Coordinates of C-alpha atoms in Angstrom, one line a residue:
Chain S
X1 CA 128.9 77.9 117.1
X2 CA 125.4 76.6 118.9
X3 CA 122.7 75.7 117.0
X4 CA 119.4 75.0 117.6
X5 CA 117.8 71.2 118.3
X6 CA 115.2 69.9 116.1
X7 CA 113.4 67.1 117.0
X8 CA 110.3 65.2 114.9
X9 CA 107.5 63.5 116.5
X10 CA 106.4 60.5 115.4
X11 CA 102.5 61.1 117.5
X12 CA 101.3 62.9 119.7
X13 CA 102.1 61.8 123.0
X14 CA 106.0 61.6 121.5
X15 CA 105.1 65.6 120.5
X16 CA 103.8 66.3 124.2
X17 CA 106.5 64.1 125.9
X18 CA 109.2 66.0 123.7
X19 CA 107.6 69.5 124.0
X20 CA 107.7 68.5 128.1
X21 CA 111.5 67.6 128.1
X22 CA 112.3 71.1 126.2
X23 CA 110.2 73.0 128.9
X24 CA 110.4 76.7 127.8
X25 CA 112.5 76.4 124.6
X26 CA 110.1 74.5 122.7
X27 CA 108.7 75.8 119.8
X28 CA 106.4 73.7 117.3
X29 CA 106.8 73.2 114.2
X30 CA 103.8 72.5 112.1
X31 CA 103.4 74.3 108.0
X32 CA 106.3 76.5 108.9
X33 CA 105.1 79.5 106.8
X34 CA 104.5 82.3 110.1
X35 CA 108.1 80.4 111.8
X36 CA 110.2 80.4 109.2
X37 CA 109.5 84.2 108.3
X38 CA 110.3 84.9 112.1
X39 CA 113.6 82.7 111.5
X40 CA 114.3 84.3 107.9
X41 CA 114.2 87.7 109.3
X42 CA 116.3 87.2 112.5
X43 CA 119.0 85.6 114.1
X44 CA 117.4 82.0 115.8
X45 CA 117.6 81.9 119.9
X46 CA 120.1 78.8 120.2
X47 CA 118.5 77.3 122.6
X48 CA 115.3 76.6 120.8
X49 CA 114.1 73.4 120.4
X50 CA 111.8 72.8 117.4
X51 CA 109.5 69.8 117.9
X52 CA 107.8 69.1 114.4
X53 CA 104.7 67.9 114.2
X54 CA 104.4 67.4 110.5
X55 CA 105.0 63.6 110.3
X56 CA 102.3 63.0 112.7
X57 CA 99.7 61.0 110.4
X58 CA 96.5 60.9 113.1
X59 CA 96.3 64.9 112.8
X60 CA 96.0 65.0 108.7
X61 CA 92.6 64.0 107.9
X62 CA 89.2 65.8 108.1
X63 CA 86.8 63.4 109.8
X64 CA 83.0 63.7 110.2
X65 CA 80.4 62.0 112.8
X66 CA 76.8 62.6 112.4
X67 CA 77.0 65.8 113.9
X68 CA 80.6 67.5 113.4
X69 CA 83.5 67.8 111.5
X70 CA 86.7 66.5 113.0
X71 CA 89.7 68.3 111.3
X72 CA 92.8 67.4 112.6
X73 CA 95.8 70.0 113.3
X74 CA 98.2 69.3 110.3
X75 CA 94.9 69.3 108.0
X76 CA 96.8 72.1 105.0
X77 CA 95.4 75.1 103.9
X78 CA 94.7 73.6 100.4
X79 CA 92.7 70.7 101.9
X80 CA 90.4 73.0 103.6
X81 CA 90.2 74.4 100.1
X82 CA 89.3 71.3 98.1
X83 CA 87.6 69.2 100.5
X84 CA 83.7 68.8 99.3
X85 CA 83.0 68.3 103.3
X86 CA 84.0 71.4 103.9
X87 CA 82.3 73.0 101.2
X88 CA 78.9 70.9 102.3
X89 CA 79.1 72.2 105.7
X90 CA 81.7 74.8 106.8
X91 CA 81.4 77.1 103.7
X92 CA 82.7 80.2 105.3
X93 CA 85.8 78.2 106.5
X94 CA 86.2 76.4 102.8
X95 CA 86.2 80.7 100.9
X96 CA 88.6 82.1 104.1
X97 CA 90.7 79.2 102.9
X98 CA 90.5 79.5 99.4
X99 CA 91.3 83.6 99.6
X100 CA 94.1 82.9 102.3
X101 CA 97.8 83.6 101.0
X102 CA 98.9 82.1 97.4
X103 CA 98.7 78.0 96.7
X104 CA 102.8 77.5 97.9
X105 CA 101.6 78.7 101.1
X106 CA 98.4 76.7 101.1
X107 CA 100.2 73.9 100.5
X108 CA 101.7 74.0 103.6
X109 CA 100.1 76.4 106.0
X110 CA 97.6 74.6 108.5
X111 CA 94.6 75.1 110.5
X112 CA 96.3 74.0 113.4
X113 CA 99.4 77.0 112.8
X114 CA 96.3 79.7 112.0
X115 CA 94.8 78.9 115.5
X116 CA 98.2 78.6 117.0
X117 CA 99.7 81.7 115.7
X118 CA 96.8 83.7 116.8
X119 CA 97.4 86.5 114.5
X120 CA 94.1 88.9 114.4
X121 CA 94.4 89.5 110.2
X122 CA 94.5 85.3 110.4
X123 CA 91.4 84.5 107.9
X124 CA 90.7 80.8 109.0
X125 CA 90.6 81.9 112.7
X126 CA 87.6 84.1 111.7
X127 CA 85.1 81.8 110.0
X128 CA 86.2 79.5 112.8
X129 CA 84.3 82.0 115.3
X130 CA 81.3 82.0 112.8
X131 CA 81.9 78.8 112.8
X132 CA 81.3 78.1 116.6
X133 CA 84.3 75.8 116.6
X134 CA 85.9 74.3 119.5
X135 CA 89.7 73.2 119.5
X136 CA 91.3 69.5 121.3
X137 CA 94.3 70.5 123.1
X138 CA 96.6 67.8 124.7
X139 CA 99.3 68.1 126.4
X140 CA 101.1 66.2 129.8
X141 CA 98.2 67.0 131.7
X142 CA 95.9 65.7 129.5
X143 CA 93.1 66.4 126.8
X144 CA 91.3 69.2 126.9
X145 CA 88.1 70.7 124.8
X146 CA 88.1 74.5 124.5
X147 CA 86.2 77.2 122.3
X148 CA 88.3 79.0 119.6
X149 CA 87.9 82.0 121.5
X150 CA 89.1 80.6 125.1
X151 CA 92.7 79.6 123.6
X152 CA 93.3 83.0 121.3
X153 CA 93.8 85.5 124.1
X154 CA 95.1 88.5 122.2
X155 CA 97.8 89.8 119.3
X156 CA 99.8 86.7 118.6
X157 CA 98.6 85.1 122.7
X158 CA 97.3 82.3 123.0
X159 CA 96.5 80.1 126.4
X160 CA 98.4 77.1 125.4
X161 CA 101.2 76.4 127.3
X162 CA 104.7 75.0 126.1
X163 CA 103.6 71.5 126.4
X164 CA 100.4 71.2 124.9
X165 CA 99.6 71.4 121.1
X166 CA 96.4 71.3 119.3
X167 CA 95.3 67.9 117.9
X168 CA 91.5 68.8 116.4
X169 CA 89.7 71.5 115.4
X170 CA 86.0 70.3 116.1
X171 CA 82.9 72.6 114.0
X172 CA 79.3 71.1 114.4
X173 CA 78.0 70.7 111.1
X174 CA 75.1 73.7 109.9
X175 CA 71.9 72.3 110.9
X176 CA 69.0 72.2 107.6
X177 CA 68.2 76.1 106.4
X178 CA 71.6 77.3 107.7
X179 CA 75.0 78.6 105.4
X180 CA 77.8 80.2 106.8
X181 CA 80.5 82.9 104.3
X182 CA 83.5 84.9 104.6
X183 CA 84.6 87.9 102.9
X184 CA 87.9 89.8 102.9
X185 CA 89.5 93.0 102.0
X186 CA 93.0 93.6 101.1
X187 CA 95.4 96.0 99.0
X188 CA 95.3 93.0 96.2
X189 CA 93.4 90.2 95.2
X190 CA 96.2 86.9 96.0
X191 CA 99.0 86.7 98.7
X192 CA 97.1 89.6 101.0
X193 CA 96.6 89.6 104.3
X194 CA 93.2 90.9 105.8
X195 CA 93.0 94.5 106.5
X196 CA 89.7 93.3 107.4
X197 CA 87.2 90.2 107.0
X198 CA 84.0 89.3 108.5
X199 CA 82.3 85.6 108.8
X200 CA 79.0 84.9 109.6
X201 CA 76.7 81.6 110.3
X202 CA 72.9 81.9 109.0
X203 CA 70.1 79.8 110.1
X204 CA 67.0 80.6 108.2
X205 CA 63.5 79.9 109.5
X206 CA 61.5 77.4 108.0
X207 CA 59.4 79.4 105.7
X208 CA 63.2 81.4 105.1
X209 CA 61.5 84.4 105.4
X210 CA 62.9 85.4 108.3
X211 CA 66.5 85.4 110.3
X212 CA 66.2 82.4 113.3
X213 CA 69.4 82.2 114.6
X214 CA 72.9 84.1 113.1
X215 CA 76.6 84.3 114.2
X216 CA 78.7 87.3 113.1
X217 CA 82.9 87.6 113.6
X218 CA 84.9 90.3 112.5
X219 CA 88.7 89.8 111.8
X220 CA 91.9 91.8 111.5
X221 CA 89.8 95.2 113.5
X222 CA 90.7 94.6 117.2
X223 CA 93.4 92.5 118.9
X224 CA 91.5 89.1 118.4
X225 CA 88.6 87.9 115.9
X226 CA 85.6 89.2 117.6
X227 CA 81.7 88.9 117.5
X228 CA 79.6 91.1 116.4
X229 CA 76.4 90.6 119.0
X230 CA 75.0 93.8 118.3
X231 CA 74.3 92.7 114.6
X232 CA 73.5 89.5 116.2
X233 CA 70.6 90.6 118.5
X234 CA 69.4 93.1 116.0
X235 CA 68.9 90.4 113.5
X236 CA 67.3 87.3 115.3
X237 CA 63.8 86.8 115.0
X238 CA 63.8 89.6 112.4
X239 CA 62.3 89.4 108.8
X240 CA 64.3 89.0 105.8
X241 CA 64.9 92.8 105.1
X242 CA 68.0 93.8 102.6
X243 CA 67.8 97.9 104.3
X244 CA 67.3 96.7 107.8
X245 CA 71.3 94.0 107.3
X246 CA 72.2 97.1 105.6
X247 CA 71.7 99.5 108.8
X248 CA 72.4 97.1 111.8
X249 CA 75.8 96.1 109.7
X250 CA 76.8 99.4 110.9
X251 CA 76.7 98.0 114.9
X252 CA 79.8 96.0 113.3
X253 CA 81.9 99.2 114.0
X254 CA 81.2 99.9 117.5
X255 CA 82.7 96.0 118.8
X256 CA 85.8 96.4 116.7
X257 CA 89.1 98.2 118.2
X258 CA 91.0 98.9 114.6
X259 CA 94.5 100.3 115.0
X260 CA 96.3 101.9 111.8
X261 CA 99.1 99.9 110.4
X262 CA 100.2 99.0 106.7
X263 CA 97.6 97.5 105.2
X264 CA 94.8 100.1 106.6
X265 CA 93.8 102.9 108.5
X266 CA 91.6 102.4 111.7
X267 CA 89.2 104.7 109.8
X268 CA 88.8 102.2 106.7
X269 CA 88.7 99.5 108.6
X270 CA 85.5 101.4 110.5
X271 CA 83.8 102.3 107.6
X272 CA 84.8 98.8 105.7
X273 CA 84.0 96.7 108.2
X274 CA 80.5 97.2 108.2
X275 CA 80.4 96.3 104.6
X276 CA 82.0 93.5 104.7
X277 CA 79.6 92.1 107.6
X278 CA 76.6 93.3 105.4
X279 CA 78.2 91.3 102.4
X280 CA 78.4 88.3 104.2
X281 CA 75.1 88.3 105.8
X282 CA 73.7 88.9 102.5
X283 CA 75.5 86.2 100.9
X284 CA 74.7 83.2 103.4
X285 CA 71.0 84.5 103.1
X286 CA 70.9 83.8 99.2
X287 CA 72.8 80.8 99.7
X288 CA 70.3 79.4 101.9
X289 CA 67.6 80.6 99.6
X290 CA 68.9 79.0 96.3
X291 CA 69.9 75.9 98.1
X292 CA 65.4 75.8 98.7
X293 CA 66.4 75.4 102.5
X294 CA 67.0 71.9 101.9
X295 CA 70.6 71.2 103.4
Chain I
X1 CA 126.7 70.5 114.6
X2 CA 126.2 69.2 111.3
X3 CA 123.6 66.9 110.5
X4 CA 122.9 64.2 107.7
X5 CA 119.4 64.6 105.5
X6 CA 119.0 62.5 102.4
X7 CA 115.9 63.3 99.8
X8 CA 115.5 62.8 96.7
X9 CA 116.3 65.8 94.2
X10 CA 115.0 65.4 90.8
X11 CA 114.6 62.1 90.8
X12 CA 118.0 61.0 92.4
X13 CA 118.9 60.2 95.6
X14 CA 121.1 62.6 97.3
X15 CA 122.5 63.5 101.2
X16 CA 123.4 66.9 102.4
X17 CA 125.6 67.7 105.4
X18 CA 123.3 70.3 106.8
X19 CA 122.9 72.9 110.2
X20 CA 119.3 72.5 111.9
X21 CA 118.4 76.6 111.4
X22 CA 118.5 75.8 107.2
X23 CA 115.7 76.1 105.1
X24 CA 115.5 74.1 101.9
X25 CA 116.0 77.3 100.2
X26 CA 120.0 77.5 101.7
X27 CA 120.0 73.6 101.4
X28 CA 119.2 73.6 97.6
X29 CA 121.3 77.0 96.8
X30 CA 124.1 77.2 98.7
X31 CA 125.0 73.2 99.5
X32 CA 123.4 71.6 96.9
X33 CA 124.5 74.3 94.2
X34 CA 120.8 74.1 92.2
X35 CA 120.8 77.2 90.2
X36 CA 117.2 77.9 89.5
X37 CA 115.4 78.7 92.5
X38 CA 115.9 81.7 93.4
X39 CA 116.5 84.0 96.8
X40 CA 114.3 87.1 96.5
X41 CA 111.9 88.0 99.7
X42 CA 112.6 85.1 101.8
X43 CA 109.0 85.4 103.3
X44 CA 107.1 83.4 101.4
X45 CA 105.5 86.2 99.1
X46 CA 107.2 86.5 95.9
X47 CA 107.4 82.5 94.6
X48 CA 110.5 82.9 93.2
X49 CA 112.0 79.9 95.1
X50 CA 109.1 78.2 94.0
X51 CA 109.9 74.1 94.2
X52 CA 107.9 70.9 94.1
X53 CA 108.1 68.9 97.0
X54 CA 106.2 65.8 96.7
X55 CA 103.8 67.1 94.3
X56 CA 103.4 70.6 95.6
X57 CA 104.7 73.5 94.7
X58 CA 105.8 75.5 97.4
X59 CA 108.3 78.2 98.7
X60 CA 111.3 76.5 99.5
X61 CA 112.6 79.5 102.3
X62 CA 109.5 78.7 104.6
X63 CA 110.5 75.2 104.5
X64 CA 113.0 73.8 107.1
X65 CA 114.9 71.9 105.6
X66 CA 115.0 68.8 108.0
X67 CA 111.6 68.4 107.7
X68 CA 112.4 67.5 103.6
X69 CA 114.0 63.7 104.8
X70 CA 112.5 61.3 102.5
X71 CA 110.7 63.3 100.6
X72 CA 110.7 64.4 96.6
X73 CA 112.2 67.4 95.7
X74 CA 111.8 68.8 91.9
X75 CA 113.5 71.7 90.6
X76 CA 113.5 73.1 86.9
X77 CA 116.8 71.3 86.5
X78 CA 114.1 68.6 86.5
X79 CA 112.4 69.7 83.4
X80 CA 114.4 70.2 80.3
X81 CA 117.7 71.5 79.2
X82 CA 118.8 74.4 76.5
X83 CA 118.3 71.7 73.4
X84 CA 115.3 69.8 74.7
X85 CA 113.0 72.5 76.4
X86 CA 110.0 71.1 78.7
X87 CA 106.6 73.0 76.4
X88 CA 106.4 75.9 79.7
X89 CA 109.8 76.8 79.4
X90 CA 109.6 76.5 75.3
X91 CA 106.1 78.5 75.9
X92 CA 108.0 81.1 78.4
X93 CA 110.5 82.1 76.0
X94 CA 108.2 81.9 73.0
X95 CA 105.4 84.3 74.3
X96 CA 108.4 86.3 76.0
X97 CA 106.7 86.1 79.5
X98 CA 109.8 86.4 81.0
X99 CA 111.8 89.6 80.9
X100 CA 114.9 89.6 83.8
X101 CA 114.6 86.0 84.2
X102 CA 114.7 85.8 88.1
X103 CA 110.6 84.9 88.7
X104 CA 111.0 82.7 85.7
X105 CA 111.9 79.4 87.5
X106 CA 109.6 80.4 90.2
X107 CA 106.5 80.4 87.6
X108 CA 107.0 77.7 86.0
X109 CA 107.6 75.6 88.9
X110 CA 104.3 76.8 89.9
X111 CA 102.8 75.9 86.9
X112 CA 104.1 72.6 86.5
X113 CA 102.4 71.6 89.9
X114 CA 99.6 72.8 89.2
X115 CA 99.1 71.6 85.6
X116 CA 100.8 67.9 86.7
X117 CA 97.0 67.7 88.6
X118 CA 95.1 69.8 86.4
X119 CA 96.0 69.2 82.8
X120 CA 92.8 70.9 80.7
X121 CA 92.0 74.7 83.3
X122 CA 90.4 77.7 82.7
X123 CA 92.2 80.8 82.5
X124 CA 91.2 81.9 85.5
X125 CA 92.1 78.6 87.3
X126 CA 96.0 79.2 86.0
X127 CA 95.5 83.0 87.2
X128 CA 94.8 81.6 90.3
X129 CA 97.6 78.7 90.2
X130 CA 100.5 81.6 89.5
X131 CA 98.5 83.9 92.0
X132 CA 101.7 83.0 94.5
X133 CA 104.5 84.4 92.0
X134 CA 105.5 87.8 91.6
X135 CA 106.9 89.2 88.5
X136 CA 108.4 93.0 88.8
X137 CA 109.3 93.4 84.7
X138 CA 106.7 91.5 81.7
X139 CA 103.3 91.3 84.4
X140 CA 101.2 88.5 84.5
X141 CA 99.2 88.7 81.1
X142 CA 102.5 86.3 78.9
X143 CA 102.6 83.9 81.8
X144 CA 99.5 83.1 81.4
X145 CA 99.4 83.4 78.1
X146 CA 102.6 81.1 78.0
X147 CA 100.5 78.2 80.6
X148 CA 98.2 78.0 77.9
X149 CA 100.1 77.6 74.7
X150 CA 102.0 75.2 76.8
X151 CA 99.3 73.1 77.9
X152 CA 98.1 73.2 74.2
X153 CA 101.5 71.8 73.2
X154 CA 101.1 68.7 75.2
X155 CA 98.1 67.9 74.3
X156 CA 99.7 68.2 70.6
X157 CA 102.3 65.7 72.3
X158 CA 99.9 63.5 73.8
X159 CA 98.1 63.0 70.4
X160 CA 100.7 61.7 69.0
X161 CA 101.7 65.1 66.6
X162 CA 104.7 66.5 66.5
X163 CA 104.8 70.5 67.0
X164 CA 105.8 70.4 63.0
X165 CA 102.7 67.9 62.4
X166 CA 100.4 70.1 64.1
X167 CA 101.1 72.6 61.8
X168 CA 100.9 70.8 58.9
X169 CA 97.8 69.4 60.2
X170 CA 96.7 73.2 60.7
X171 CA 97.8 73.8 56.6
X172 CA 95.8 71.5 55.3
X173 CA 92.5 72.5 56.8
X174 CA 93.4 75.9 55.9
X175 CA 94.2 74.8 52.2
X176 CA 91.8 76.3 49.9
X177 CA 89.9 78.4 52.1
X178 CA 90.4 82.3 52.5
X179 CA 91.5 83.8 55.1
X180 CA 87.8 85.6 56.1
X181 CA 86.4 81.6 56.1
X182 CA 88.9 80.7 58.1
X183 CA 88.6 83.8 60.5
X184 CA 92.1 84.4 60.6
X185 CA 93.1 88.0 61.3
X186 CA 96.9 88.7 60.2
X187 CA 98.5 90.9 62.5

């Protein structure tokens, strides 16, 4: 009997130089808990070579600079959870995380495997959009810097190739008078996936009476997280109006592309969708408010 | 092709002739011969294979098991046996949160993580701690329920009382006051 090679990288350039040598059988291995289900619920290819990444110690800390957050690859669900830096400055990132699967999963799930794994219901990946994050890929080529949205290219497709592996996720920190928030739906309250979320990014004006700048994704309703512009465009510039969120949500619905599956019809996830943007919106507003704009 | 790991498992150091495809769920039930953590959904949803590594709980069939080298294992073996119960498994039995048994280890493995780093939560914080366990038979009210009498226990323990102190303690502040004073409904 064959069985398949496992091979643990010390850094990255071992990871990359390891992922090269195993040219299309490599697989990585980073929190396990979207690969092992896969391996649990089938027999394993042979021929795969799993290159694991979780012994790499310059990819497990979240870093700031003056004006971003540095998280790296391996950085755990639960981290994202906890961390107060996270909270201070990526709020919509720090609730996705918080709502995402159970803590045993947390505990080991990472950013790095959300982006990676591309799935559309995953909940990180949406805030990230909010979020404007961009993601450091390296590989034998070299370093690259790419949005979220340039390396997630549809259901489970990304634009990596089977040498390069993410290193950082990069998110500029809010500026003053800005909050971001997530919100999800699911059949339960723990250990569900999204039959829909929604993240948004909220820059208030000065006098935070009206909207000045705002960032709206929309998860689990089309093949990839995507962005709500409509909302967007309908929102900048606009005065602080509870009816008007309430009625431009609704241009949530027409960017989405919701199929029926298990967790929700496609015309839930229509009509929910919209609520959930409207929620968020709402939420990041008040936060904004009660923080007195001070950031 | 069979491969060497060594970990520690409860505390002792231990080597398991492995393949590369196992998860530390096959590792621990079927080499390793640990009876308590259990094989149930083997996707990560249910808890019931629930073990601490390092710390952590988590669900030992998403983990591969090569990537456990060096690193701590704890199982309920690790907690108490029949005649010296650890206070969550004296609390599980005592509150009857467990029914069937089989989510048992699972929740209390859970538990134990979560109360090793947060010894004093709220309610809701345990709701959320046991949020990854699934129980099919008593529901989730006992366990929690259970958490709490058990974190009340060790606090008995760390003060220095026996269980049979604390309630002696408990009788003589009740001693000669009624039952209304004392606010003490009998069931």
């Amino acid at each position: 009997m064959q069985y398949i090679t496992y091979l643990k990288a010390n850094t990255v350039e071992d990871a990359v130089g390891k992922l090269h040598g195993a040219g299309d059988n490599a697989v990585i291995l980073a929190g396990g808990t979207d690969l092992l289900v896969g391996f649990n619920s089938h027999s394993v290819d042979p021929s795969t070579t799993i290159v694991y990444i979780g012994e790499i110690e310059t990819i497990k800390a979240i870093k700031e600079t003056e004006a971003e957050l540095l998280v790296g690859s391996m950085v755990t669900t639960t981290q994202l959870a906890e961390s107060p830096v996270i909270g201070r400055y990526a709020g919509a990132l720090q609730q996705a995380a918080q709502e995402s699967a159970g803590p045993q999963v947390r505990n080991r799930a990472t950013i790095g495997g959300n982006i990676a794994t591309a799935s559309p219901a995953g909940d990180l990946i949406t805030a990230l959009y909010a979020l404007d994050a961009s993601v450091t890929v390296v590989g034998t080529s070299g370093s690259v810097r790419m949005k979220i949205g340039e390396i997630i290219t549809g259901v489970k497709r990304t634009s990596l190739s089977k040498d390069q592996m993410i290193t950082e996720i990069i998110i500029p920190k809010k500026s003053p008078g800005s909050e971001s928030a997530f919100e999800k739906i699911g059949k339960r309250k723990a250990m569900t996936i999204s039959a829909a979320s929604a993240a948004c990014q909220v820059t208030l004006s000065k006098d935070q009476k009206s909207i000045a700048e705002i960032k709206v994704a929309v998860g689990a309703a089309a093949p990839t997280v995507v962005f709500a512009h409509g909302v967007e465009d309908a929102l900048r510039g606009r005065a602080i109006d509870d009816q008007l969120v309430k009625d431009v949500s609704k241009l949530a619905a027409e960017v989405i592309n919701p199929i029926t599956d298990q967790r929700a019809t496609k015309w839930y996830r229509q009509e929910v969708v919209p609520v959930l943007v409207y929620n968020t919106i709402m939420k990041a507003i008040s936060q904004v408010q009660k923080a007195g704009g001070v950031a | 092709m069979k491969l060497t790991i060594r970990f520690k498992l409860n505390g002792k150091a231990v080597s398991a002739a492995i393949t590369p495809e196992m998860t530390l769920l096959t590792v621990l039930k079927d080499v390793m011969l640990v009876n308590s953590v259990k094989r149930a959904c083997v996707s990560g949803e249910c808890g019931a294979c629930t073990v601490i590594v390092d710390g952590k709980a988590m669900n030992a069939c998403l983990i591969l098991a090569m990537t456990i080298e060096d690193k701590n294992v704890e199982t309920l073996e690790n907690l108490g046996a029949p005649d010296r119960l650890h206070p969550l498994q004296k609390a599980f039995v005592e509150m009857g949160a467990s029914q069937c048994g089989f989510c048992t280890p699972g929740f209390i493995m859970a538990a134990k993580a979560f109360l090793d780093e947060n010894p004093d939560p709220t309610e809701e914080q345990i709701r959320v701690a046991l949020s990854g366990n699934l129980c099919r038979c008593t529901g989730y009210v006992k366990p929690v329920k259970a958490v709490q009498q058990a974190i009340q226990e060790m606090k008995d323990i760390e003060s220095g009382l026996t269980p049979v102190q604390a309630i002696q303690g408990a009788a003589r502040i009740m001693q000669g006051h009624s039952a209304e004073e004392l606010n003490i409904q009998i069931h």
